[in-house]
Amino acid sequence: MLLEDQHPHNKAIMIAVLGKPNVGKSSFINHLLGFDLSIVSSKPQTTRNNFHCAFTIDRTEVVLVDTPGVHSNSQELNKRMNGQAQMGAEGVDLNFVLLDLTTNVVGEFKDFIKNFEHPLAKTWIIFTKADLINKEAITLTETMKALTELCPTIEKHFVISSKDGHNIHELTGAIQDASISGPHMYPNGDVSNKNQRFFVTEYIREQAFRLLKEELPYEVAVVIDEYKDVRKKDEEAAPEAHISASILVNRPSQRAIVVGRGGSIIKEIGVNARKKIEAMTGGKVHLNLHVKVSPKWFNNNFVLDEIGLPRTQNSARVWRKK
Ligand SMILES: Nc1nc2c(ncn2[C@@H]2O[C@H](COP(=O)(O)OP(=O)(O)OP(=O)(O)O)[C@@H](O)[C@H]2O)c(=O)[nH]1
Ligand SMILES: [Mg+2]
């Protein structure tokens, strides 16, 4: 019997989606996937881990690797986030470097290259947020010349918008043409190499990014304390999950802000995150949130390992709990 994932007409491609923080990497991925898998916020450095986001177009499987925005920062958390971007680009067939058209794209690209340690293999430039500029007025000839001088492996460029879908169809056609004959990595309909526990922590953190101000979202991490799938006697019944998670903050004063007056903020985080988790699991979710003070968790090996950020070459000797 011919296995569907090994059909001779199957094609596949893995693409790293790279760029500076806030250029629209996760929004772009969600637009191509057709649903909001990856978390998005108006604040930079929302994505912290790299992970696969898979979808198919006819017999072509496209695996996009979402990555944290590349930036320079000496904090251990940020070093590991940059490490995730480098790792996300390892072994891929193609790199997409996203540049936000509302910024100085050549300057931003220079800054990206400076902080991205490895030379880029085959690369396409994706100019994002085209809905925010006058598309008729842009000419990219000089810009592309400057970018190609900085990175000779650039092959193509596209001007897109994840808000109104501008040029997305042309881009997916080009992705299909660039894909290679081979088996699929996610033949059973899985969409990621990360599990539901990971996305639960992301959907809670997404609310923290939306509802908390200034530096606070950057000093928040989420860890799962307990995740229980409740087995129902009736096999047809929708699944049910009981989840307890801790929101870690750096200082006691931040705990009070995250809880909010009369528990209002943590309640809003919980209600919004639960809706998204239920949409993912397709069943009822009981979500219990606690706020814990974990001083300088962003320099703590144990916490960083727990949230899926391994040490990198640039990691400092970091503080350990005795
Ligand atoms: N108008 C407009 N806004 C966009 C577009 N793409 C992304 N955005 C907005 O840009 C902001 C950042 O988007 P993200 O997708 O989180 O960016 P990112 O590159 O993944 O950011 P990090 O994970 O922080 O590196 C959000 O407010 C998005 O709504 C676009 O095509 N048009
Ligand atoms: Mg992102």
GROMACS .gro file of C-alpha atoms and ligand atoms in nm:
model
  355
    1MET     CA    1   0.000   0.000   0.000
    2LEU     CA    2   0.126   0.345  -0.089
    3LEU     CA    3   0.158   0.561   0.220
    4GLU     CA    4  -0.004   0.900   0.165
    5ASP     CA    5   0.295   1.089   0.311
    6GLN     CA    6   0.526   0.910   0.069
    7HIS     CA    7   0.320   0.966  -0.244
    8PRO     CA    8   0.563   1.014  -0.538
    9HIS     CA    9   0.405   1.350  -0.622
   10ASN     CA   10   0.458   1.486  -0.271
   11LYS     CA   11   0.675   1.793  -0.231
   12ALA     CA   12   0.803   1.968   0.079
   13ILE     CA   13   0.991   2.277   0.185
   14MET     CA   14   1.113   2.411   0.519
   15ILE     CA   15   1.154   2.787   0.550
   16ALA     CA   16   1.299   2.987   0.841
   17VAL     CA   17   1.107   3.311   0.898
   18LEU     CA   18   1.365   3.556   1.029
   19GLY     CA   19   1.398   3.926   1.100
   20LYS     CA   20   1.418   4.190   1.367
   21PRO     CA   21   1.152   4.206   1.642
   22ASN     CA   22   0.803   4.330   1.548
   23VAL     CA   23   0.847   4.311   1.167
   24GLY     CA   24   0.544   4.081   1.142
   25LYS     CA   25   0.695   3.728   1.133
   26SER     CA   26   0.427   3.560   1.343
   27SER     CA   27   0.142   3.754   1.174
   28PHE     CA   28   0.277   3.644   0.834
   29ILE     CA   29   0.291   3.281   0.946
   30ASN     CA   30  -0.063   3.293   1.088
   31HIS     CA   31  -0.188   3.447   0.764
   32LEU     CA   32  -0.037   3.163   0.558
   33LEU     CA   33  -0.160   2.897   0.804
   34GLY     CA   34  -0.509   3.047   0.806
   35PHE     CA   35  -0.543   3.059   1.184
   36ASP     CA   36  -0.374   3.221   1.484
   37LEU     CA   37  -0.127   2.955   1.599
   38SER     CA   38   0.161   3.188   1.680
   39ILE     CA   39   0.119   3.470   1.928
   40VAL     CA   40   0.126   3.828   1.804
   41SER     CA   41   0.144   4.161   1.985
   42SER     CA   42   0.220   4.522   1.906
   43LYS     CA   43   0.523   4.500   2.137
   44PRO     CA   44   0.862   4.374   2.012
   45GLN     CA   45   1.014   4.043   2.132
   46THR     CA   46   0.683   3.862   2.162
   47THR     CA   47   0.805   3.530   2.020
   48ARG     CA   48   1.071   3.363   2.238
   49ASN     CA   49   1.109   3.010   2.097
   50ASN     CA   50   1.150   2.873   1.749
   51PHE     CA   51   0.886   2.625   1.634
   52HIS     CA   52   0.741   2.470   1.322
   53CYS     CA   53   0.413   2.578   1.169
   54ALA     CA   54   0.306   2.334   0.896
   55PHE     CA   55   0.041   2.352   0.627
   56THR     CA   56  -0.016   2.199   0.286
   57ILE     CA   57  -0.097   2.342  -0.055
   58ASP     CA   58  -0.219   2.054  -0.274
   59ARG     CA   59   0.059   1.793  -0.239
   60THR     CA   60   0.318   2.042  -0.107
   61GLU     CA   61   0.391   2.056   0.264
   62VAL     CA   62   0.526   2.392   0.377
   63VAL     CA   63   0.695   2.408   0.718
   64LEU     CA   64   0.754   2.764   0.833
   65VAL     CA   65   0.984   2.806   1.132
   66ASP     CA   66   0.876   3.097   1.349
   67THR     CA   67   1.169   3.257   1.532
   68PRO     CA   68   1.226   3.532   1.787
   69GLY     CA   69   1.325   3.871   1.648
   70VAL     CA   70   1.702   3.906   1.627
   71HIS     CA   71   1.834   4.189   1.844
   72SER     CA   72   2.129   4.263   2.069
   73ASN     CA   73   2.088   4.245   2.446
   74SER     CA   74   2.318   4.109   2.712
   75GLN     CA   75   2.046   3.951   2.929
   76GLU     CA   76   2.060   3.570   2.930
   77LEU     CA   77   1.695   3.538   2.819
   78ASN     CA   78   1.767   3.752   2.512
   79LYS     CA   79   2.088   3.566   2.429
   80ARG     CA   80   1.891   3.243   2.430
   81MET     CA   81   1.614   3.401   2.218
   82ASN     CA   82   1.876   3.504   1.960
   83GLY     CA   83   2.011   3.148   1.983
   84GLN     CA   84   1.662   3.022   1.897
   85ALA     CA   85   1.662   3.233   1.579
   86GLN     CA   86   2.001   3.090   1.473
   87MET     CA   87   1.886   2.734   1.551
   88GLY     CA   88   1.561   2.791   1.364
   89ALA     CA   89   1.756   2.859   1.046
   90GLU     CA   90   1.966   2.541   1.072
   91GLY     CA   91   1.899   2.282   0.803
   92VAL     CA   92   1.618   2.473   0.629
   93ASP     CA   93   1.577   2.486   0.250
   94LEU     CA   94   1.520   2.861   0.238
   95ASN     CA   95   1.530   3.171   0.459
   96PHE     CA   96   1.273   3.447   0.452
   97VAL     CA   97   1.407   3.769   0.600
   98LEU     CA   98   1.117   4.000   0.680
   99LEU     CA   99   1.165   4.378   0.663
  100ASP     CA  100   0.898   4.624   0.779
  101LEU     CA  101   0.832   4.874   0.497
  102THR     CA  102   0.750   5.149   0.745
  103THR     CA  103   1.113   5.144   0.868
  104ASN     CA  104   1.455   5.215   0.712
  105VAL     CA  105   1.479   4.868   0.558
  106VAL     CA  106   1.848   4.878   0.457
  107GLY     CA  107   1.952   5.000   0.802
  108GLU     CA  108   1.733   4.737   0.967
  109PHE     CA  109   1.876   4.464   0.744
  110LYS     CA  110   2.233   4.569   0.834
  111ASP     CA  111   2.142   4.551   1.200
  112PHE     CA  112   1.982   4.209   1.152
  113ILE     CA  113   2.290   4.068   0.970
  114LYS     CA  114   2.518   4.210   1.242
  115ASN     CA  115   2.332   4.018   1.514
  116PHE     CA  116   2.267   3.702   1.311
  117GLU     CA  117   2.585   3.505   1.359
  118HIS     CA  118   2.578   3.267   1.061
  119PRO     CA  119   2.596   3.357   0.694
  120LEU     CA  120   2.252   3.325   0.536
  121ALA     CA  121   2.205   3.051   0.277
  122LYS     CA  122   1.941   3.091   0.002
  123THR     CA  123   1.728   3.390   0.105
  124TRP     CA  124   1.417   3.573  -0.010
  125ILE     CA  125   1.338   3.920   0.124
  126ILE     CA  126   0.978   3.968   0.233
  127PHE     CA  127   0.881   4.333   0.271
  128THR     CA  128   0.590   4.347   0.517
  129LYS     CA  129   0.309   4.586   0.617
  130ALA     CA  130   0.249   4.703   0.257
  131ASP     CA  131  -0.101   4.813   0.365
  132LEU     CA  132   0.060   5.094   0.568
  133ILE     CA  133   0.241   5.260   0.278
  134ASN     CA  134   0.154   5.397  -0.063
  135LYS     CA  135   0.236   5.092  -0.278
  136GLU     CA  136   0.239   5.295  -0.603
  137ALA     CA  137   0.515   5.518  -0.468
  138ILE     CA  138   0.766   5.248  -0.379
  139THR     CA  139   1.054   5.149  -0.603
  140LEU     CA  140   1.278   4.888  -0.457
  141THR     CA  141   1.551   4.868  -0.723
  142GLU     CA  142   1.811   5.064  -0.525
  143THR     CA  143   1.708   4.898  -0.200
  144MET     CA  144   1.745   4.549  -0.346
  145LYS     CA  145   2.087   4.643  -0.488
  146ALA     CA  146   2.201   4.753  -0.142
  147LEU     CA  147   2.056   4.441   0.026
  148THR     CA  148   2.215   4.205  -0.228
  149GLU     CA  149   2.553   4.372  -0.176
  150LEU     CA  150   2.516   4.299   0.195
  151CYS     CA  151   2.391   3.943   0.134
  152PRO     CA  152   2.469   3.789  -0.209
  153THR     CA  153   2.249   3.483  -0.140
  154ILE     CA  154   1.931   3.690  -0.181
  155GLU     CA  155   1.735   3.544  -0.474
  156LYS     CA  156   1.397   3.716  -0.479
  157HIS     CA  157   1.182   3.968  -0.300
  158PHE     CA  158   0.811   4.012  -0.238
  159VAL     CA  159   0.605   4.302  -0.104
  160ILE     CA  160   0.324   4.164   0.111
  161SER     CA  161   0.067   4.252   0.375
  162SER     CA  162  -0.058   4.007   0.636
  163LYS     CA  163  -0.345   4.246   0.709
  164ASP     CA  164  -0.503   4.262   0.361
  165GLY     CA  165  -0.333   3.962   0.196
  166HIS     CA  166  -0.151   4.171  -0.066
  167ASN     CA  167   0.069   3.943  -0.285
  168ILE     CA  168   0.026   3.642  -0.056
  169HIS     CA  169  -0.112   3.437  -0.344
  170GLU     CA  170   0.193   3.514  -0.562
  171LEU     CA  171   0.423   3.426  -0.274
  172THR     CA  172   0.258   3.089  -0.203
  173GLY     CA  173   0.287   3.007  -0.575
  174ALA     CA  174   0.660   3.082  -0.562
  175ILE     CA  175   0.695   2.869  -0.246
  176GLN     CA  176   0.528   2.578  -0.426
  177ASP     CA  177   0.763   2.619  -0.723
  178ALA     CA  178   1.067   2.621  -0.491
  179SER     CA  179   0.963   2.308  -0.299
  180ILE     CA  180   1.138   1.979  -0.348
  181SER     CA  181   1.007   1.623  -0.411
  182GLY     CA  182   1.002   1.430  -0.087
  183PRO     CA  183   0.793   1.290   0.199
  184HIS     CA  184   0.593   1.506   0.438
  185MET     CA  185   0.709   1.566   0.795
  186TYR     CA  186   0.358   1.609   0.939
  187PRO     CA  187   0.144   1.355   0.750
  188ASN     CA  188  -0.116   1.316   1.025
  189GLY     CA  189  -0.238   1.672   1.024
  190ASP     CA  190  -0.015   1.792   1.309
  191VAL     CA  191   0.076   2.157   1.266
  192SER     CA  192   0.379   2.195   1.490
  193ASN     CA  193   0.671   2.025   1.659
  194LYS     CA  194   0.561   2.192   1.983
  195ASN     CA  195   0.284   2.033   2.190
  196GLN     CA  196  -0.037   2.179   2.331
  197ARG     CA  197   0.132   2.252   2.667
  198PHE     CA  198   0.368   2.491   2.487
  199PHE     CA  199   0.082   2.673   2.314
  200VAL     CA  200  -0.110   2.697   2.644
  201THR     CA  201   0.183   2.888   2.794
  202GLU     CA  202   0.203   3.102   2.480
  203TYR     CA  203  -0.167   3.193   2.486
  204ILE     CA  204  -0.139   3.297   2.851
  205ARG     CA  205   0.175   3.498   2.776
  206GLU     CA  206   0.003   3.659   2.476
  207GLN     CA  207  -0.256   3.806   2.712
  208ALA     CA  208   0.020   3.929   2.941
  209PHE     CA  209   0.172   4.109   2.640
  210ARG     CA  210  -0.166   4.259   2.553
  211LEU     CA  211  -0.279   4.364   2.900
  212LEU     CA  212   0.041   4.462   3.080
  213LYS     CA  213   0.240   4.776   3.016
  214GLU     CA  214   0.598   4.897   2.983
  215GLU     CA  215   0.865   4.649   3.087
  216LEU     CA  216   0.629   4.410   3.263
  217PRO     CA  217   0.553   4.173   2.969
  218TYR     CA  218   0.929   4.120   2.932
  219GLU     CA  219   0.955   4.016   3.295
  220VAL     CA  220   0.675   3.760   3.268
  221ALA     CA  221   0.717   3.389   3.195
  222VAL     CA  222   0.457   3.114   3.209
  223VAL     CA  223   0.511   2.758   3.329
  224ILE     CA  224   0.258   2.474   3.347
  225ASP     CA  225   0.220   2.323   3.696
  226GLU     CA  226  -0.037   2.060   3.605
  227TYR     CA  227  -0.207   1.951   3.282
  228LYS     CA  228  -0.471   1.681   3.319
  229ASP     CA  229  -0.679   1.546   3.032
  230VAL     CA  230  -1.003   1.429   3.188
  231ARG     CA  231  -1.113   1.098   3.043
  232LYS     CA  232  -1.483   1.073   2.979
  233LYS     CA  233  -1.670   0.742   2.980
  234ASP     CA  234  -1.849   0.848   2.663
  235GLU     CA  235  -1.581   0.829   2.392
  236GLU     CA  236  -1.777   1.065   2.167
  237ALA     CA  237  -1.778   1.339   2.432
  238ALA     CA  238  -1.563   1.650   2.376
  239PRO     CA  239  -1.227   1.640   2.558
  240GLU     CA  240  -1.186   1.829   2.885
  241ALA     CA  241  -0.862   1.956   3.037
  242HIS     CA  242  -0.774   2.085   3.383
  243ILE     CA  243  -0.473   2.312   3.361
  244SER     CA  244  -0.285   2.496   3.636
  245ALA     CA  245  -0.019   2.742   3.531
  246SER     CA  246   0.205   2.993   3.705
  247ILE     CA  247   0.280   3.338   3.575
  248LEU     CA  248   0.632   3.421   3.694
  249VAL     CA  249   0.724   3.780   3.765
  250ASN     CA  250   1.052   3.934   3.873
  251ARG     CA  251   0.945   4.149   4.170
  252PRO     CA  252   0.672   4.141   4.440
  253SER     CA  253   0.532   4.478   4.318
  254GLN     CA  254   0.475   4.319   3.975
  255ARG     CA  255   0.272   4.042   4.134
  256ALA     CA  256   0.014   4.296   4.253
  257ILE     CA  257  -0.008   4.451   3.903
  258VAL     CA  258  -0.060   4.116   3.731
  259VAL     CA  259  -0.329   4.019   3.983
  260GLY     CA  260  -0.498   4.360   3.944
  261ARG     CA  261  -0.754   4.527   4.166
  262GLY     CA  262  -0.979   4.254   4.305
  263GLY     CA  263  -0.808   4.004   4.073
  264SER     CA  264  -0.940   4.182   3.764
  265ILE     CA  265  -0.626   4.154   3.546
  266ILE     CA  266  -0.547   3.791   3.614
  267LYS     CA  267  -0.913   3.713   3.555
  268GLU     CA  268  -0.903   3.883   3.214
  269ILE     CA  269  -0.580   3.704   3.122
  270GLY     CA  270  -0.743   3.373   3.221
  271VAL     CA  271  -1.073   3.427   3.039
  272ASN     CA  272  -0.908   3.537   2.712
  273ALA     CA  273  -0.639   3.267   2.720
  274ARG     CA  274  -0.895   2.997   2.803
  275LYS     CA  275  -1.102   3.082   2.494
  276LYS     CA  276  -0.800   3.038   2.270
  277ILE     CA  277  -0.693   2.717   2.445
  278GLU     CA  278  -1.044   2.575   2.407
  279ALA     CA  279  -1.037   2.659   2.036
  280MET     CA  280  -0.710   2.464   2.012
  281THR     CA  281  -0.816   2.158   2.214
  282GLY     CA  282  -1.172   2.151   2.084
  283GLY     CA  283  -1.306   2.091   2.435
  284LYS     CA  284  -1.373   2.246   2.771
  285VAL     CA  285  -1.077   2.386   2.965
  286HIS     CA  286  -1.055   2.472   3.336
  287LEU     CA  287  -0.767   2.713   3.368
  288ASN     CA  288  -0.620   2.800   3.705
  289LEU     CA  289  -0.365   3.080   3.710
  290HIS     CA  290  -0.128   3.180   3.991
  291VAL     CA  291   0.125   3.461   4.001
  292LYS     CA  292   0.461   3.372   4.154
  293VAL     CA  293   0.759   3.594   4.225
  294SER     CA  294   1.072   3.434   4.084
  295PRO     CA  295   1.345   3.699   4.117
  296LYS     CA  296   1.553   3.739   3.800
  297TRP     CA  297   1.397   3.429   3.638
  298PHE     CA  298   1.531   3.563   3.304
  299ASN     CA  299   1.884   3.481   3.421
  300ASN     CA  300   1.789   3.151   3.585
  301ASN     CA  301   1.905   2.834   3.405
  302PHE     CA  302   1.624   2.620   3.542
  303VAL     CA  303   1.344   2.853   3.437
  304LEU     CA  304   1.498   2.920   3.095
  305ASP     CA  305   1.538   2.547   3.033
  306GLU     CA  306   1.180   2.489   3.150
  307ILE     CA  307   1.042   2.742   2.901
  308GLY     CA  308   1.228   2.569   2.619
  309LEU     CA  309   1.527   2.799   2.581
  310PRO     CA  310   1.850   2.600   2.592
  311ARG     CA  311   2.192   2.753   2.651
  312THR     CA  312   2.376   2.894   2.353
  313GLN     CA  313   2.742   2.955   2.273
  314ASN     CA  314   2.698   3.311   2.400
  315SER     CA  315   2.534   3.213   2.728
  316ALA     CA  316   2.689   3.363   3.035
  317ARG     CA  317   2.767   3.164   3.345
  318VAL     CA  318   2.425   3.218   3.490
  319TRP     CA  319   2.282   3.243   3.833
  320ARG     CA  320   2.172   2.915   3.983
  321LYS     CA  321   1.935   2.848   4.269
  322LYS     CA  322   2.124   2.689   4.557
  323LIG     N1  323  -0.067   4.702   0.934
  323LIG     C1  324  -0.002   4.586   0.946
  323LIG     N2  325   0.041   4.545   1.067
  323LIG     C2  326   0.105   4.428   1.076
  323LIG     C3  327   0.131   4.345   0.963
  323LIG     N3  328   0.199   4.237   1.004
  323LIG     C4  329   0.213   4.250   1.138
  323LIG     N4  330   0.158   4.364   1.181
  323LIG     C5  331   0.155   4.414   1.320
  323LIG     O1  332   0.289   4.427   1.365
  323LIG     C6  333   0.298   4.394   1.505
  323LIG     C7  334   0.402   4.287   1.526
  323LIG     O2  335   0.357   4.168   1.464
  323LIG     P1  336   0.419   4.025   1.501
  323LIG     O3  337   0.365   3.928   1.403
  323LIG     O4  338   0.401   3.994   1.646
  323LIG     O5  339   0.574   4.052   1.471
  323LIG     P2  340   0.697   3.954   1.496
  323LIG     O6  341   0.797   3.984   1.390
  323LIG     O7  342   0.652   3.814   1.507
  323LIG     O8  343   0.750   4.009   1.635
  323LIG     P3  344   0.844   3.935   1.746
  323LIG     O9  345   0.783   3.801   1.776
  323LIG    O10  346   0.836   4.028   1.859
  323LIG    O11  347   0.981   3.925   1.687
  323LIG     C8  348   0.157   4.353   1.547
  323LIG    O12  349   0.094   4.467   1.605
  323LIG     C9  350   0.089   4.315   1.416
  323LIG    O13  351  -0.050   4.332   1.418
  323LIG    C10  352   0.084   4.392   0.835
  323LIG    O14  353   0.101   4.328   0.731
  323LIG     N5  354   0.019   4.512   0.834
  324MG      MG  355   0.668   3.675   1.662
   0.00000   0.00000   0.00000
